[in-house]
PDB file of C-alpha atoms in Angstrom:
ATOM      1  CA  MET A   1     -40.985  -2.788-140.595  1.00 41.00           C
ATOM      2  CA  ALA A   2     -42.340  -0.001-142.780  1.00 47.00           C
ATOM      3  CA  TYR A   3     -41.244   3.573-142.252  1.00 44.00           C
ATOM      4  CA  ARG A   4     -44.013   5.853-141.109  1.00 49.00           C
ATOM      5  CA  PRO A   5     -43.150   9.568-141.228  1.00 49.00           C
ATOM      6  CA  LEU A   6     -43.963  11.622-138.164  1.00 47.00           C
ATOM      7  CA  PRO A   7     -46.438  14.434-138.717  1.00 51.00           C
ATOM      8  CA  SER A   8     -44.855  17.869-138.839  1.00 47.00           C
ATOM      9  CA  ALA A   9     -45.973  20.813-136.740  1.00 51.00           C
ATOM     10  CA  SER A  10     -48.397  21.833-139.498  1.00 50.00           C
ATOM     11  CA  GLY A  11     -50.057  18.408-139.376  1.00 54.00           C
ATOM     12  CA  SER A  12     -48.788  17.203-142.757  1.00 55.00           C
ATOM     13  CA  SER A  13     -46.152  14.549-143.092  1.00 68.00           C
ATOM     14  CA  VAL A  14     -43.030  14.894-145.203  1.00 72.00           C
ATOM     15  CA  PRO A  15     -42.211  11.800-147.230  1.00 79.00           C
ATOM     16  CA  PRO A  16     -38.851  10.254-146.419  1.00 83.00           C
ATOM     17  CA  LEU A  17     -35.984  10.487-148.884  1.00 81.00           C
ATOM     18  CA  SER A  18     -35.476   7.432-151.032  1.00 84.00           C
ATOM     19  CA  ARG A  19     -32.144   5.666-150.793  1.00 85.00           C
ATOM     20  CA  PRO A  20     -30.810   7.225-154.029  1.00 84.00           C
ATOM     21  CA  GLN A  21     -31.993  10.687-152.921  1.00 87.00           C
ATOM     22  CA  LEU A  22     -30.275  10.292-149.549  1.00 89.00           C
ATOM     23  CA  ALA A  23     -27.036   9.169-151.212  1.00 90.00           C
ATOM     24  CA  GLU A  24     -27.130  12.163-153.557  1.00 90.00           C
ATOM     25  CA  ALA A  25     -27.818  14.525-150.652  1.00 90.00           C
ATOM     26  CA  ARG A  26     -24.724  13.163-148.886  1.00 92.00           C
ATOM     27  CA  ARG A  27     -22.580  13.722-151.972  1.00 91.00           C
ATOM     28  CA  VAL A  28     -23.924  17.257-152.444  1.00 89.00           C
ATOM     29  CA  ARG A  29     -23.184  18.065-148.798  1.00 91.00           C
ATOM     30  CA  ALA A  30     -19.698  16.598-149.216  1.00 91.00           C
ATOM     31  CA  VAL A  31     -19.060  18.942-152.177  1.00 87.00           C
ATOM     32  CA  GLU A  32     -20.109  21.904-150.028  1.00 89.00           C
ATOM     33  CA  LEU A  33     -17.665  20.775-147.348  1.00 92.00           C
ATOM     34  CA  PHE A  34     -14.897  20.280-149.966  1.00 89.00           C
ATOM     35  CA  GLU A  35     -15.373  23.902-150.979  1.00 89.00           C
ATOM     36  CA  GLU A  36     -15.137  24.990-147.338  1.00 93.00           C
ATOM     37  CA  GLY A  37     -11.778  23.225-147.083  1.00 92.00           C
ATOM     38  CA  GLY A  38     -12.846  20.291-144.930  1.00 91.00           C
ATOM     39  CA  SER A  39     -10.547  17.282-144.640  1.00 94.00           C
ATOM     40  CA  ASN A  40     -11.660  13.879-145.893  1.00 94.00           C
ATOM     41  CA  VAL A  41     -11.957  12.589-142.318  1.00 95.00           C
ATOM     42  CA  GLU A  42     -14.089  15.559-141.214  1.00 94.00           C
ATOM     43  CA  ILE A  43     -16.355  15.238-144.235  1.00 94.00           C
ATOM     44  CA  ALA A  44     -16.730  11.483-143.774  1.00 94.00           C
ATOM     45  CA  ARG A  45     -17.840  12.061-140.181  1.00 95.00           C
ATOM     46  CA  ALA A  46     -20.210  14.862-141.180  1.00 94.00           C
ATOM     47  CA  VAL A  47     -22.038  12.848-143.843  1.00 93.00           C
ATOM     48  CA  ALA A  48     -21.729   9.445-142.097  1.00 92.00           C
ATOM     49  CA  VAL A  49     -19.735   7.570-144.736  1.00 94.00           C
ATOM     50  CA  CYS A  50     -16.298   6.004-144.847  1.00 94.00           C
ATOM     51  CA  VAL A  51     -13.232   8.060-145.762  1.00 95.00           C
ATOM     52  CA  GLU A  52     -12.730   6.009-148.950  1.00 95.00           C
ATOM     53  CA  SER A  53     -16.099   7.213-150.270  1.00 94.00           C
ATOM     54  CA  VAL A  54     -15.116  10.817-149.602  1.00 94.00           C
ATOM     55  CA  ARG A  55     -11.785  10.324-151.411  1.00 94.00           C
ATOM     56  CA  ARG A  56     -13.607   8.841-154.395  1.00 93.00           C
ATOM     57  CA  TRP A  57     -16.183  11.677-154.420  1.00 92.00           C
ATOM     58  CA  ARG A  58     -13.432  14.292-154.196  1.00 91.00           C
ATOM     59  CA  ARG A  59     -11.609  12.745-157.174  1.00 90.00           C
ATOM     60  CA  VAL A  60     -14.796  12.445-159.240  1.00 90.00           C
ATOM     61  CA  GLY A  61     -15.777  16.003-158.305  1.00 86.00           C
ATOM     62  CA  GLU A  62     -12.392  17.381-159.299  1.00 86.00           C
ATOM     63  CA  GLU A  63     -12.544  15.600-162.660  1.00 87.00           C
ATOM     64  CA  GLY A  64     -16.184  16.231-163.544  1.00 86.00           C
ATOM     65  CA  GLY A  65     -17.433  18.919-161.191  1.00 81.00           C
ATOM     66  CA  ALA A  66     -20.397  18.720-158.854  1.00 79.00           C
ATOM     67  CA  ALA A  67     -22.595  17.479-161.715  1.00 84.00           C
ATOM     68  CA  ALA A  68     -20.557  14.262-161.850  1.00 87.00           C
ATOM     69  CA  LEU A  69     -21.731  13.474-158.306  1.00 86.00           C
ATOM     70  CA  ARG A  70     -25.416  13.926-159.114  1.00 86.00           C
ATOM     71  CA  ARG A  71     -27.731  10.954-159.359  1.00 83.00           C
ATOM     72  CA  ARG A  72     -28.100   9.443-162.810  1.00 81.00           C
ATOM     73  CA  PRO A  73     -31.140   7.565-164.093  1.00 78.00           C
ATOM     74  CA  ALA A  74     -31.072   3.854-163.447  1.00 73.00           C
ATOM     75  CA  THR A  75     -29.915   1.733-166.337  1.00 82.00           C
ATOM     76  CA  GLY A  76     -30.985  -1.733-167.228  1.00 87.00           C
ATOM     77  CA  ARG A  77     -34.254  -3.377-167.985  1.00 87.00           C
ATOM     78  CA  PRO A  78     -37.389  -1.316-167.279  1.00 87.00           C
ATOM     79  CA  ARG A  79     -39.582  -2.409-164.382  1.00 86.00           C
ATOM     80  CA  LYS A  80     -42.532  -4.641-165.235  1.00 90.00           C
ATOM     81  CA  LEU A  81     -44.761  -3.138-162.544  1.00 91.00           C
ATOM     82  CA  ASP A  82     -45.192   0.596-162.054  1.00 89.00           C
ATOM     83  CA  ASP A  83     -45.674   2.173-158.620  1.00 88.00           C
ATOM     84  CA  ALA A  84     -49.471   2.057-158.851  1.00 91.00           C
ATOM     85  CA  GLN A  85     -49.403  -1.653-159.711  1.00 93.00           C
ATOM     86  CA  VAL A  86     -47.040  -2.375-156.815  1.00 92.00           C
ATOM     87  CA  GLU A  87     -49.453  -0.620-154.444  1.00 93.00           C
ATOM     88  CA  THR A  88     -52.369  -2.594-155.910  1.00 94.00           C
ATOM     89  CA  VAL A  89     -50.481  -5.849-155.315  1.00 95.00           C
ATOM     90  CA  ARG A  90     -49.513  -4.767-151.783  1.00 94.00           C
ATOM     91  CA  ALA A  91     -53.137  -3.996-150.936  1.00 94.00           C
ATOM     92  CA  ALA A  92     -54.272  -7.329-152.375  1.00 95.00           C
ATOM     93  CA  LEU A  93     -51.664  -9.249-150.374  1.00 95.00           C
ATOM     94  CA  GLU A  94     -52.594  -7.435-147.161  1.00 95.00           C
ATOM     95  CA  ARG A  95     -56.107  -8.890-147.452  1.00 95.00           C
ATOM     96  CA  GLY A  96     -54.588 -12.322-146.857  1.00 95.00           C
ATOM     97  CA  ALA A  97     -54.331 -15.516-148.865  1.00 95.00           C
ATOM     98  CA  LYS A  98     -57.812 -16.758-147.895  1.00 95.00           C
ATOM     99  CA  ALA A  99     -59.356 -13.652-149.468  1.00 94.00           C
ATOM    100  CA  HIS A 100     -57.916 -14.856-152.780  1.00 94.00           C
ATOM    101  CA  GLY A 101     -59.407 -18.342-152.526  1.00 94.00           C
ATOM    102  CA  PHE A 102     -56.510 -20.229-150.962  1.00 94.00           C
ATOM    103  CA  GLU A 103     -57.330 -22.725-148.189  1.00 93.00           C
ATOM    104  CA  ALA A 104     -54.738 -21.540-145.684  1.00 93.00           C
ATOM    105  CA  ASP A 105     -53.824 -17.949-144.920  1.00 93.00           C
ATOM    106  CA  LEU A 106     -50.227 -18.656-145.917  1.00 94.00           C
ATOM    107  CA  TRP A 107     -48.281 -16.929-148.664  1.00 95.00           C
ATOM    108  CA  THR A 108     -45.962 -18.906-150.914  1.00 94.00           C
ATOM    109  CA  LEU A 109     -44.058 -17.632-153.932  1.00 94.00           C
ATOM    110  CA  GLU A 110     -46.479 -19.417-156.235  1.00 94.00           C
ATOM    111  CA  ARG A 111     -49.496 -17.868-154.530  1.00 95.00           C
ATOM    112  CA  VAL A 112     -48.009 -14.381-154.548  1.00 95.00           C
ATOM    113  CA  GLY A 113     -47.166 -14.808-158.242  1.00 95.00           C
ATOM    114  CA  ALA A 114     -50.743 -15.881-158.971  1.00 95.00           C
ATOM    115  CA  VAL A 115     -52.131 -12.813-157.175  1.00 96.00           C
ATOM    116  CA  VAL A 116     -49.699 -10.508-158.973  1.00 95.00           C
ATOM    117  CA  GLU A 117     -50.846 -11.893-162.310  1.00 95.00           C
ATOM    118  CA  ARG A 118     -54.520 -11.769-161.317  1.00 95.00           C
ATOM    119  CA  VAL A 119     -54.496  -8.114-160.177  1.00 95.00           C
ATOM    120  CA  THR A 120     -52.040  -6.660-162.728  1.00 95.00           C
ATOM    121  CA  GLY A 121     -52.105  -9.023-165.671  1.00 94.00           C
ATOM    122  CA  VAL A 122     -48.303  -9.250-165.462  1.00 93.00           C
ATOM    123  CA  SER A 123     -46.777 -12.697-165.185  1.00 92.00           C
ATOM    124  CA  ARG A 124     -43.649 -12.965-163.033  1.00 90.00           C
ATOM    125  CA  SER A 125     -41.265 -15.886-162.687  1.00 89.00           C
ATOM    126  CA  ARG A 126     -40.959 -17.552-159.284  1.00 88.00           C
ATOM    127  CA  ALA A 127     -37.496 -15.999-158.895  1.00 88.00           C
ATOM    128  CA  SER A 128     -38.860 -12.516-159.662  1.00 88.00           C
ATOM    129  CA  VAL A 129     -41.688 -12.777-157.169  1.00 86.00           C
TER     130      VAL A 129
END
């Protein structure tokens, strides 16, 4: 089920935080609570994580400061599809399999892979689809 933000009082909707942004926000709040003298248990409750995470964050924060708890860029292989391409693929898939010339309106990994390649020009392995 996709998340749909509720409109704000002004009529615009605020995009939800991504998972990494939410995790960083929790760590930043934990640092604020460290500075206020909160116990690990109190902080864990306040930011909805386990006490072990708070202990680890406290140790990392003491060794490297608040900056050590900030989000770092993802490492590893770069993505093959950018956000715009992912949206293009999503829109194509929402039209259904029949719209792409398949007999049945049923998606298989092979069919999804074929559509991805057709709309983006990027070939993906079956496992990556």
